[in-house]
Coordinates of C-alpha atoms in Angstrom, one line a residue:
M1 CA 4.5 5.7 -6.3
K2 CA 3.2 7.9 -8.5
E3 CA 3.1 6.4 -12.3
M4 CA 5.1 7.7 -15.3
N5 CA 4.3 11.3 -16.3
A6 CA 3.3 10.9 -19.9
A7 CA 1.1 13.7 -20.4
V8 CA 1.5 16.4 -23.0
F9 CA 3.6 19.2 -21.8
R10 CA 1.8 22.4 -22.4
L11 CA 2.8 26.1 -22.2
N12 CA 1.6 28.8 -20.5
P13 CA 1.1 32.5 -22.2
Q14 CA 4.2 33.3 -20.1
M15 CA 6.8 30.8 -21.8
F16 CA 5.0 31.6 -25.3
A17 CA 5.7 35.8 -24.3
D18 CA 9.4 34.8 -23.5
D19 CA 9.3 32.9 -27.0
M20 CA 8.0 35.4 -28.6
E21 CA 10.2 38.3 -27.6
A22 CA 13.2 36.4 -28.8
V23 CA 12.0 36.8 -32.0
I24 CA 9.9 40.0 -32.1
P25 CA 11.7 42.7 -29.7
G26 CA 9.2 45.1 -27.9
I27 CA 6.3 43.1 -27.2
Q28 CA 4.0 43.8 -24.1
F29 CA 2.5 41.1 -22.1
H30 CA -0.2 41.2 -20.2
P31 CA -0.4 38.0 -17.3
G32 CA -4.0 37.5 -16.9
D33 CA -4.7 34.2 -15.5
N34 CA -1.4 32.4 -17.3
K35 CA -2.9 29.1 -16.7
Q36 CA -0.6 26.1 -18.4
T37 CA -3.1 24.6 -20.9
L38 CA -1.9 25.8 -24.2
E39 CA -1.4 23.2 -26.9
G40 CA -1.6 24.9 -29.9
V41 CA -2.6 28.4 -32.1
R42 CA -5.9 29.2 -34.1
F43 CA -6.9 32.4 -35.3
Y44 CA -9.8 34.3 -33.5
S45 CA -13.6 34.4 -34.4
D46 CA -15.9 36.0 -32.4
R47 CA -18.5 33.4 -33.9
A48 CA -16.5 30.4 -32.3
T49 CA -16.0 28.6 -29.2
L50 CA -12.9 29.4 -27.4
S51 CA -11.0 26.7 -25.3
E52 CA -8.1 27.0 -23.2
E53 CA -6.3 24.5 -25.0
Y54 CA -4.9 27.4 -27.7
I55 CA -3.9 30.9 -27.8
Y56 CA -5.5 32.9 -30.1
L57 CA -4.3 35.4 -33.1
I58 CA -6.5 38.7 -33.1
E59 CA -6.1 41.6 -35.1
K60 CA -6.1 45.0 -33.5
N61 CA -9.3 46.0 -36.0
Q62 CA -11.1 42.7 -34.9
I63 CA -11.2 44.1 -30.8
R64 CA -14.5 45.6 -29.7
P65 CA -13.7 46.5 -26.2
E66 CA -17.0 45.7 -24.9
Q67 CA -16.8 42.1 -26.4
F68 CA -13.3 41.1 -25.7
P69 CA -12.5 38.0 -23.6
S70 CA -12.3 37.7 -20.5
E71 CA -10.3 34.6 -19.8
G72 CA -8.2 32.9 -22.3
A73 CA -5.1 33.7 -23.8
Y74 CA -4.2 35.7 -27.3
I75 CA -1.6 37.6 -29.2
V76 CA -3.1 41.0 -30.7
L77 CA -1.1 42.0 -33.7
G78 CA -0.8 45.7 -34.0
G79 CA -1.6 47.0 -30.4
L80 CA -4.4 47.5 -27.8
P81 CA -7.3 50.2 -27.5
E82 CA -5.8 52.5 -24.7
D83 CA -8.7 52.0 -23.0
L84 CA -9.4 48.2 -23.0
E85 CA -9.2 46.2 -19.6
T86 CA -8.1 43.0 -20.3
G87 CA -8.6 41.6 -17.0
R88 CA -8.0 37.5 -16.4
A89 CA -7.4 37.3 -20.3
S90 CA -3.6 36.6 -20.8
V91 CA -2.9 39.0 -23.9
I92 CA 0.7 39.1 -25.9
V93 CA 0.4 42.4 -27.7
L94 CA 2.8 43.0 -31.0
P95 CA 4.3 46.4 -32.0
E96 CA 2.5 48.3 -34.7
H97 CA 4.6 47.3 -37.0
C98 CA 7.0 44.4 -37.8
K99 CA 10.5 45.0 -38.2
D100 CA 13.5 43.1 -39.5
E101 CA 15.2 42.9 -36.1
T102 CA 15.5 38.8 -35.6
A103 CA 18.9 39.1 -33.4
G104 CA 18.7 36.3 -30.9
S105 CA 15.9 34.3 -32.3
P106 CA 15.7 30.8 -31.3
E107 CA 17.1 28.3 -34.0
G108 CA 14.0 28.0 -36.8
F109 CA 12.7 31.2 -36.3
S110 CA 12.5 33.6 -38.5
L111 CA 10.9 37.2 -39.1
T112 CA 11.7 39.6 -42.0
C113 CA 9.1 42.1 -43.2
G114 CA 10.6 45.4 -42.9
N115 CA 8.5 48.4 -41.7
A116 CA 5.0 46.7 -43.2
D117 CA 2.0 46.0 -41.3
W118 CA 1.5 42.7 -39.5
D119 CA 1.5 39.6 -41.8
S120 CA -0.9 37.5 -39.8
R121 CA -0.1 33.9 -41.5
M122 CA 3.7 34.9 -40.9
V123 CA 3.0 35.0 -36.9
F124 CA 0.6 32.0 -37.3
N125 CA 4.0 30.2 -38.9
I126 CA 6.1 31.8 -35.9
C127 CA 3.6 30.3 -33.3
L128 CA 4.0 26.8 -34.9
D129 CA 7.3 27.0 -34.8
I130 CA 7.1 27.9 -31.0
F131 CA 5.2 25.1 -30.2
H132 CA 7.3 22.7 -32.0
K133 CA 10.4 23.4 -30.0
H134 CA 8.7 22.4 -27.1
R135 CA 6.8 19.4 -28.3
S136 CA 10.0 18.0 -29.9
W137 CA 11.6 18.5 -26.4
S138 CA 8.5 17.1 -24.6
A139 CA 8.7 14.2 -27.5
K140 CA 12.5 13.6 -26.6
L141 CA 12.2 13.2 -23.2
Q142 CA 9.2 10.6 -23.2
D143 CA 11.2 8.5 -25.6
I144 CA 13.8 8.7 -23.4
I145 CA 11.5 7.6 -20.6
L146 CA 9.8 5.1 -22.5
H147 CA 12.7 3.1 -22.9
R148 CA 14.0 3.0 -19.8
G149 CA 17.0 6.3 -20.3
T150 CA 18.9 7.7 -17.8
I151 CA 19.1 11.2 -15.8
D152 CA 22.3 11.9 -17.9
E153 CA 20.1 11.4 -21.5
L154 CA 17.8 13.8 -19.7
C155 CA 19.5 16.4 -18.9
I156 CA 21.8 15.9 -22.2
V157 CA 18.5 17.2 -24.4
S158 CA 17.3 19.9 -22.3
Y159 CA 20.8 21.0 -22.6
E160 CA 19.6 22.3 -25.9
Y161 CA 16.7 23.1 -24.5
F162 CA 17.7 25.6 -22.1
G163 CA 21.0 26.9 -23.6
N164 CA 22.7 26.4 -20.4
P165 CA 24.0 23.3 -18.4
M166 CA 22.5 21.8 -15.4
F167 CA 23.3 19.1 -13.0
V168 CA 21.4 17.1 -10.1
H169 CA 22.1 16.1 -6.9
D170 CA 21.1 14.3 -4.1
P171 CA 20.4 15.1 -0.4
Q172 CA 24.3 15.2 0.9
L173 CA 25.2 17.3 -2.7
Y174 CA 26.8 13.9 -4.1
I175 CA 26.1 14.2 -7.9
L176 CA 24.0 12.2 -9.5
S177 CA 24.0 13.8 -13.2
C178 CA 26.4 16.4 -14.6
P179 CA 27.0 15.1 -18.2
I180 CA 27.7 18.7 -19.7
W181 CA 30.4 20.5 -17.6
K182 CA 30.8 24.3 -18.9
E183 CA 33.8 26.7 -17.4
G184 CA 32.5 28.8 -14.3
M185 CA 30.5 25.6 -13.3
V186 CA 31.4 24.0 -9.4
Q187 CA 34.6 22.4 -9.8
W188 CA 33.2 18.6 -8.4
E189 CA 35.6 16.4 -6.2
R190 CA 35.5 12.9 -6.8
D191 CA 35.6 10.3 -4.1
E192 CA 38.3 7.7 -5.2
L193 CA 37.0 5.3 -2.9
T194 CA 33.3 5.1 -3.3
G195 CA 33.4 6.5 -7.3
T196 CA 31.1 9.4 -6.1
I197 CA 31.6 13.2 -7.2
S198 CA 30.2 16.1 -4.9
A199 CA 30.5 19.7 -4.4
P200 CA 34.0 20.8 -2.8
A201 CA 34.0 21.0 1.5
D202 CA 34.6 24.6 1.2
L203 CA 31.3 25.4 -0.8
L204 CA 29.4 23.0 1.2
N205 CA 30.8 24.9 4.4
D206 CA 28.9 28.2 2.6
F207 CA 25.8 26.6 2.0
K208 CA 25.4 25.7 5.5
L209 CA 26.1 29.1 6.7
D210 CA 24.1 30.9 4.2
Q211 CA 20.3 31.6 4.6
E212 CA 19.6 32.0 1.2
Y213 CA 20.4 28.2 0.5
Q214 CA 18.5 27.1 4.0
D215 CA 15.5 28.4 2.5
T216 CA 15.7 27.2 -0.7
L217 CA 15.3 23.1 1.1
K218 CA 11.9 24.0 1.5
T219 CA 10.4 24.9 -2.0
S220 CA 8.1 22.7 -3.9
K221 CA 8.4 25.0 -7.3
A222 CA 11.0 26.1 -9.5
Q223 CA 13.0 28.9 -8.3
Y224 CA 15.7 31.2 -8.8
Y225 CA 18.9 30.8 -6.6
S226 CA 20.5 34.2 -6.3
A227 CA 24.2 34.9 -7.7
D228 CA 25.5 36.4 -4.6
L229 CA 27.6 33.3 -3.4
R230 CA 28.9 31.9 -6.9
G231 CA 28.5 35.3 -9.1
H232 CA 25.8 33.4 -11.4
R233 CA 21.9 32.8 -11.2
D234 CA 20.5 28.8 -10.6
L235 CA 17.2 27.7 -11.5
Y236 CA 16.5 24.9 -9.5
V237 CA 13.8 22.7 -8.7
N238 CA 13.8 20.4 -5.5
L239 CA 12.7 16.5 -5.8
W240 CA 10.1 15.1 -3.2
N241 CA 9.0 11.8 -3.0
D242 CA 5.4 10.7 -2.4
Y243 CA 6.0 10.8 1.3
G244 CA 7.7 14.5 1.4
G245 CA 11.1 12.9 1.6
Y246 CA 13.8 15.3 0.0
L247 CA 15.8 13.5 -2.9
G248 CA 17.9 16.1 -3.9
R249 CA 17.6 18.9 -6.3
L250 CA 17.5 19.8 -10.4
V251 CA 19.7 22.8 -11.0
I252 CA 20.2 24.9 -14.3
V253 CA 23.2 27.2 -14.3
E254 CA 22.8 30.5 -15.8
L255 CA 26.2 30.4 -17.8
E256 CA 25.3 30.7 -21.7
K257 CA 21.6 32.4 -21.8
P258 CA 19.8 34.6 -19.7
V259 CA 17.0 32.2 -17.7
R260 CA 13.3 33.6 -18.5
D261 CA 10.5 33.0 -15.9
G262 CA 8.9 31.0 -18.7
Q263 CA 10.8 28.4 -18.3
K264 CA 10.4 27.8 -14.4
L265 CA 7.4 25.4 -16.2
A266 CA 9.1 23.5 -18.4
A267 CA 12.1 23.1 -15.1
E268 CA 9.4 21.6 -13.4
Y269 CA 8.2 19.5 -15.8
L270 CA 12.2 17.9 -16.5
A271 CA 12.5 17.6 -12.7
Q272 CA 9.2 15.2 -12.9
L273 CA 10.3 13.2 -15.2
I274 CA 14.2 12.9 -12.9
R275 CA 11.8 12.3 -9.9
D276 CA 10.3 9.6 -11.5
V277 CA 13.5 7.8 -12.9
L278 CA 14.8 7.9 -9.6
L279 CA 11.8 6.0 -7.9
G280 CA 10.5 4.3 -10.7
Y281 CA 13.4 2.7 -12.1
G282 CA 15.8 2.8 -8.7
N283 CA 18.6 4.2 -10.2
M284 CA 18.9 6.6 -7.2
Q285 CA 20.3 2.9 -5.7
E286 CA 21.7 0.9 -8.4
N287 CA 22.8 3.2 -11.7
Y288 CA 24.1 6.5 -9.3
G289 CA 24.0 5.1 -5.8
R290 CA 24.2 8.1 -3.0
A291 CA 27.6 8.3 -1.3
I292 CA 26.3 6.9 2.5
D293 CA 24.3 4.2 0.2
T294 CA 27.9 3.1 -1.4
L295 CA 29.6 3.4 1.7
M296 CA 27.5 1.1 3.5
E297 CA 27.5 -1.4 0.9
N298 CA 31.6 -1.3 0.8
L299 CA 31.6 -1.7 4.8
L300 CA 29.3 -4.5 4.3
K301 CA 31.4 -6.3 1.9
G302 CA 34.8 -5.7 4.1
T303 CA 36.2 -3.1 2.0
P304 CA 39.0 -1.4 4.5
Y305 CA 38.1 2.2 5.8
T306 CA 39.9 4.3 8.3
E307 CA 38.0 6.1 11.1
E308 CA 38.4 9.2 9.2
E309 CA 37.4 8.3 5.8
I310 CA 34.3 7.2 7.1
E311 CA 34.1 10.7 9.1
V312 CA 34.3 12.8 5.8
R313 CA 31.9 10.9 4.4
L314 CA 28.9 11.6 7.4
R315 CA 29.7 15.3 7.0
M316 CA 26.8 16.3 4.9
L317 CA 24.6 14.1 7.3
G318 CA 25.8 15.5 10.8
W319 CA 26.6 12.0 11.5
H320 CA 29.7 10.8 13.0
V321 CA 31.6 7.5 13.1
K322 CA 31.0 6.6 17.1
D323 CA 27.5 8.0 17.5
R324 CA 25.0 5.2 18.5
Y325 CA 23.7 3.0 15.7
I326 CA 21.0 0.1 15.0
C327 CA 21.1 -2.2 11.7
L328 CA 17.8 -3.7 10.6
T329 CA 17.1 -5.8 7.5
L330 CA 13.7 -6.0 6.0
D331 CA 11.7 -8.3 4.3
S332 CA 8.2 -9.1 3.2
E333 CA 6.4 -12.4 1.4
A334 CA 3.5 -10.2 0.6
Y335 CA 2.6 -10.1 -2.9
A336 CA 3.1 -6.3 -3.4
S337 CA 6.8 -6.5 -2.2
G338 CA 9.5 -6.8 -5.0
H339 CA 12.5 -4.5 -6.3
F340 CA 10.1 -1.3 -6.8
F341 CA 8.0 -1.6 -3.9
N342 CA 11.4 -1.9 -1.8
I343 CA 12.5 1.2 -3.4
S344 CA 9.4 3.3 -2.4
I345 CA 9.8 1.8 1.1
C346 CA 13.4 3.1 1.2
N347 CA 12.4 6.7 0.4
Y348 CA 9.1 6.2 2.8
I349 CA 11.9 5.2 5.6
E350 CA 14.1 8.3 5.3
S351 CA 11.2 10.4 5.3
T352 CA 9.4 9.3 7.8
I353 CA 12.0 8.2 10.5
P354 CA 14.5 10.8 11.3
G355 CA 17.7 9.9 11.1
S356 CA 17.5 6.9 8.9
Q357 CA 19.5 5.5 6.0
A358 CA 17.5 2.3 3.6
F359 CA 19.0 1.3 0.8
L360 CA 19.0 -2.3 -1.3
I361 CA 20.9 -4.6 -0.9
Q362 CA 20.6 -8.6 -1.7
G363 CA 16.9 -8.3 -2.3
R364 CA 16.4 -7.0 0.9
V365 CA 16.0 -3.5 2.4
G366 CA 18.9 -2.5 5.0
V367 CA 18.2 0.0 7.3
L368 CA 21.1 2.2 9.2
I369 CA 19.6 4.4 12.0
N370 CA 21.7 6.7 14.2
K371 CA 20.2 6.7 17.6
S372 CA 22.4 9.7 18.8
V373 CA 20.1 11.5 16.3
N374 CA 16.8 9.8 17.0
P375 CA 16.9 8.2 19.9
D376 CA 13.7 6.0 19.9
P377 CA 12.9 4.7 16.0
H378 CA 10.7 2.0 17.6
P379 CA 7.1 3.5 17.3
A380 CA 7.7 4.5 13.8
M381 CA 9.8 1.7 12.6
I382 CA 6.9 -0.8 14.2
E383 CA 4.2 1.4 11.9
I384 CA 6.0 0.7 8.8
L385 CA 6.2 -2.8 9.1
R386 CA 2.6 -3.4 10.4
D387 CA 1.3 -0.8 7.4
H388 CA 3.6 -2.7 4.6
L389 CA 3.8 -6.3 5.6
Y390 CA 7.4 -6.0 6.1
M391 CA 8.9 -8.2 8.9
A392 CA 12.4 -7.1 10.4
G393 CA 15.6 -8.1 12.1
I394 CA 17.3 -5.7 14.9
S395 CA 20.6 -5.7 15.8
N396 CA 22.0 -4.7 18.7
E397 CA 23.1 -1.3 19.4
F398 CA 26.6 -0.3 18.8
S399 CA 29.2 2.7 18.4
G400 CA 31.7 3.3 15.7
L401 CA 30.6 2.4 12.0
L402 CA 33.6 0.3 11.4
Q403 CA 32.0 -2.7 12.9
V404 CA 28.7 -2.1 10.8
H405 CA 29.3 -5.6 8.8
T406 CA 28.9 -7.3 11.9
Y407 CA 25.6 -5.6 13.4
Y408 CA 24.5 -6.1 10.3
R409 CA 25.1 -9.8 9.8
Q410 CA 23.1 -9.5 13.5
S411 CA 20.0 -8.1 11.9
I412 CA 19.8 -10.7 9.2
I413 CA 20.1 -13.3 11.6
A414 CA 17.2 -11.8 13.6
L415 CA 15.4 -11.5 10.9
D416 CA 15.9 -15.3 9.4
T417 CA 14.8 -16.7 12.9
C418 CA 11.4 -14.2 13.0
V419 CA 10.5 -16.2 9.6
R420 CA 11.5 -18.8 10.5
K421 CA 9.4 -19.1 13.9
R422 CA 6.4 -17.7 11.9
D423 CA 4.5 -16.5 15.4
I424 CA 2.2 -13.5 15.5
R425 CA 5.8 -10.6 15.8
W426 CA 6.9 -8.6 13.3
Y427 CA 10.1 -8.4 14.0
M428 CA 12.8 -9.8 16.5
Y429 CA 16.1 -8.6 18.4
F430 CA 19.4 -10.5 17.8
S431 CA 19.2 -11.0 21.6
E432 CA 16.3 -12.9 21.2
A433 CA 17.5 -15.2 18.4
A434 CA 21.3 -15.0 19.4
M435 CA 20.7 -18.1 21.8
D436 CA 18.9 -20.1 18.2
Y437 CA 21.6 -19.0 16.3
I438 CA 24.0 -20.4 18.3
L439 CA 22.7 -23.6 18.4
H440 CA 22.2 -23.8 15.2
Q441 CA 26.0 -22.8 14.7
A442 CA 26.7 -26.0 17.1
Q443 CA 25.0 -28.1 14.8
N444 CA 26.9 -27.6 11.7
E445 CA 29.4 -29.7 12.3
I446 CA 27.7 -32.2 15.2
P447 CA 24.4 -33.2 15.3
S448 CA 22.2 -32.2 18.3
E449 CA 21.4 -35.4 19.6
Y450 CA 25.4 -35.7 19.9
L451 CA 25.7 -32.3 21.7
C452 CA 23.6 -33.2 24.4
D453 CA 24.2 -34.2 27.9
P454 CA 24.6 -38.1 27.7
I455 CA 22.8 -38.1 30.8
L456 CA 19.6 -37.2 29.1
H457 CA 19.7 -40.2 26.9
T458 CA 20.3 -42.2 30.2
L459 CA 17.4 -41.1 31.8
E460 CA 15.5 -41.3 28.6
Q461 CA 16.0 -45.1 28.5
Y462 CA 15.8 -45.9 31.9
D463 CA 11.8 -43.8 31.7
K464 CA 11.1 -46.3 28.6
M465 CA 11.9 -49.5 30.4
N466 CA 10.2 -48.2 33.9
G467 CA 7.4 -46.0 33.0
T468 CA 8.5 -43.1 34.9
E469 CA 9.5 -39.8 34.3
L470 CA 13.0 -39.1 35.7
L471 CA 14.2 -36.7 32.2
K472 CA 10.9 -34.7 32.8
T473 CA 11.6 -34.3 36.5
L474 CA 15.3 -32.9 35.9
K475 CA 14.1 -30.9 33.0
T476 CA 11.8 -29.3 35.3
Y477 CA 14.0 -28.9 38.6
I478 CA 16.9 -27.1 36.1
L479 CA 14.8 -25.1 34.4
S480 CA 12.9 -24.0 38.1
E481 CA 16.7 -22.7 39.3
R482 CA 16.7 -25.8 41.7
N483 CA 13.1 -24.3 43.0
T484 CA 12.2 -27.5 44.7
V485 CA 8.6 -25.5 45.5
L486 CA 8.3 -24.5 41.9
A487 CA 9.4 -27.7 40.4
S488 CA 6.8 -29.9 42.7
K489 CA 4.1 -27.9 41.9
T490 CA 5.0 -27.8 38.2
L491 CA 4.9 -31.6 37.9
Y492 CA 2.0 -31.9 40.1
I493 CA 4.0 -34.5 42.7
G494 CA 5.0 -33.8 46.8
R495 CA 8.5 -32.6 47.6
S496 CA 8.8 -35.9 48.8
T497 CA 8.5 -37.8 45.5
L498 CA 10.4 -35.1 44.0
F499 CA 13.5 -35.6 46.2
Y500 CA 12.8 -39.4 45.8
R501 CA 13.1 -39.0 41.9
L502 CA 16.2 -36.5 42.3
R503 CA 18.1 -39.3 44.6
T504 CA 17.2 -41.9 41.6
I505 CA 18.8 -39.6 39.3
S506 CA 21.9 -39.1 41.1
E507 CA 22.0 -43.1 41.5
L508 CA 21.8 -43.9 37.9
T509 CA 24.1 -41.0 36.4
G510 CA 26.3 -39.3 39.2
L511 CA 24.7 -35.9 38.9
D512 CA 23.9 -34.8 42.2
G513 CA 23.3 -31.2 43.5
E514 CA 26.6 -29.9 43.8
Q515 CA 26.6 -30.8 40.2
M516 CA 23.5 -29.0 39.1
A517 CA 24.4 -26.0 41.1
E518 CA 27.9 -25.5 39.1
P519 CA 27.4 -22.8 36.6
K520 CA 28.7 -24.5 33.5
R521 CA 27.2 -27.7 34.0
N522 CA 24.2 -25.6 34.8
L523 CA 24.1 -24.0 31.2
Y524 CA 25.0 -27.1 29.7
L525 CA 22.3 -28.8 31.1
R526 CA 19.7 -26.2 30.0
I527 CA 21.3 -25.9 26.2
S528 CA 21.1 -30.2 26.4
F529 CA 17.4 -29.7 27.1
V530 CA 17.0 -27.1 24.2
L531 CA 18.7 -29.2 21.6
W532 CA 16.3 -32.2 22.9
E533 CA 13.6 -30.5 22.3
Q534 CA 14.8 -30.0 18.5
T535 CA 16.0 -33.3 18.0
K536 CA 12.7 -35.4 18.8
G537 CA 10.4 -32.5 17.7
V538 CA 8.8 -31.7 21.3

């Protein structure tokens, strides 16, 4: 997991040009390399060493075409010589004369100098104001991060900065944050059962059919989404985890002010902090909760749902209630495990195992896998367990999420059995743990020694008094499916000796061959031998 991003927010010349355009109409911008390296402003001197951390003020009469820098960022006061090639340098060119046209200037900026020539000190102060605006916003965001604030707080502070409302949604378009709603934005729908809000069903259907929206799901940088579908543009940034898994999206809605190209970098910076909050704090699982997680938690708690209610909530996953599923429970005794590590594993599982949803529950990692989507998740799951030192319990396959609480319980039972046995395996299916569970449950009321067939006690006493092995003989014979050849071979005795011992057992206990073959009595004897071994510690 990446650490919280505490770096200084740097500008590029495009952002600077956008802000200066709001103060000084008529500027020209030559983008050049347009590097995001700017932290301050300085006056240009051809004798000073230039740094990419600064944008330099240079007056027209200082420009010598043969000496003009080929790199860096510059603000030219008074126009450029016509034959000057700016090359890779990023250059903002102010008009010949400043005018008192400040309409639309950002708060804190001012420019009133009539038609006089440029006052470099005045432009320098404008530059300082621009840097102050961005630093102030960045500092507020970092303060929120430092105090483990919420995504809502990040968005509220950023509303003042961008001048437009914004929201954050998860992969299924359930809303994680929308602290400021403005007329013209989507009317969210609230799910009364889970408390989550999401985009309305008709918009979800529109997105499914809209090729432009489908293309947006592949991007990593800030991009525009056109006004064709909703009547206004959006500036959006997708949120990705460390393993390439899609976490959702930050969307800045162009309703109150025009969105400028320079704001893309700021949107990416904000999106990085939101991503870090989701992964680092666990807010995706705890404070906000994706609807599928909330649904699963409620089902596991026994909250009643109808099949139709669940079907609606699965729509964005492309799942159905009656698909085939398995449940897993993961836990680890490794030193690296813990709350934040488990959150990272949840994201990793979802990004590497198609058809999976992972969530935190009672300090463990729960996983639901749709086998109708992914028929063979086993190899990827085993690789995760091995690489990250987790153990897992795996339920039986089932159809119908209304029964998920029972199958999730199966996965917990299988995990607990796997941990208790402490063998070389890192996972166990419930079908392998079921008999141990049945026997364990039976012993909750009656100790194992009193659950065994009393014949075992009789034979044990006889063996102690006579130095015989009748108990061992009966066990071997029963577990050999009453195959005399196999039983004799296992006991290293002849068949005649085996028949003699079986006659002796029958005379002592009344247990004859017909009773041994009877299914229920045979099963009881088998279970009794398992319980006997537990009692004696064999």
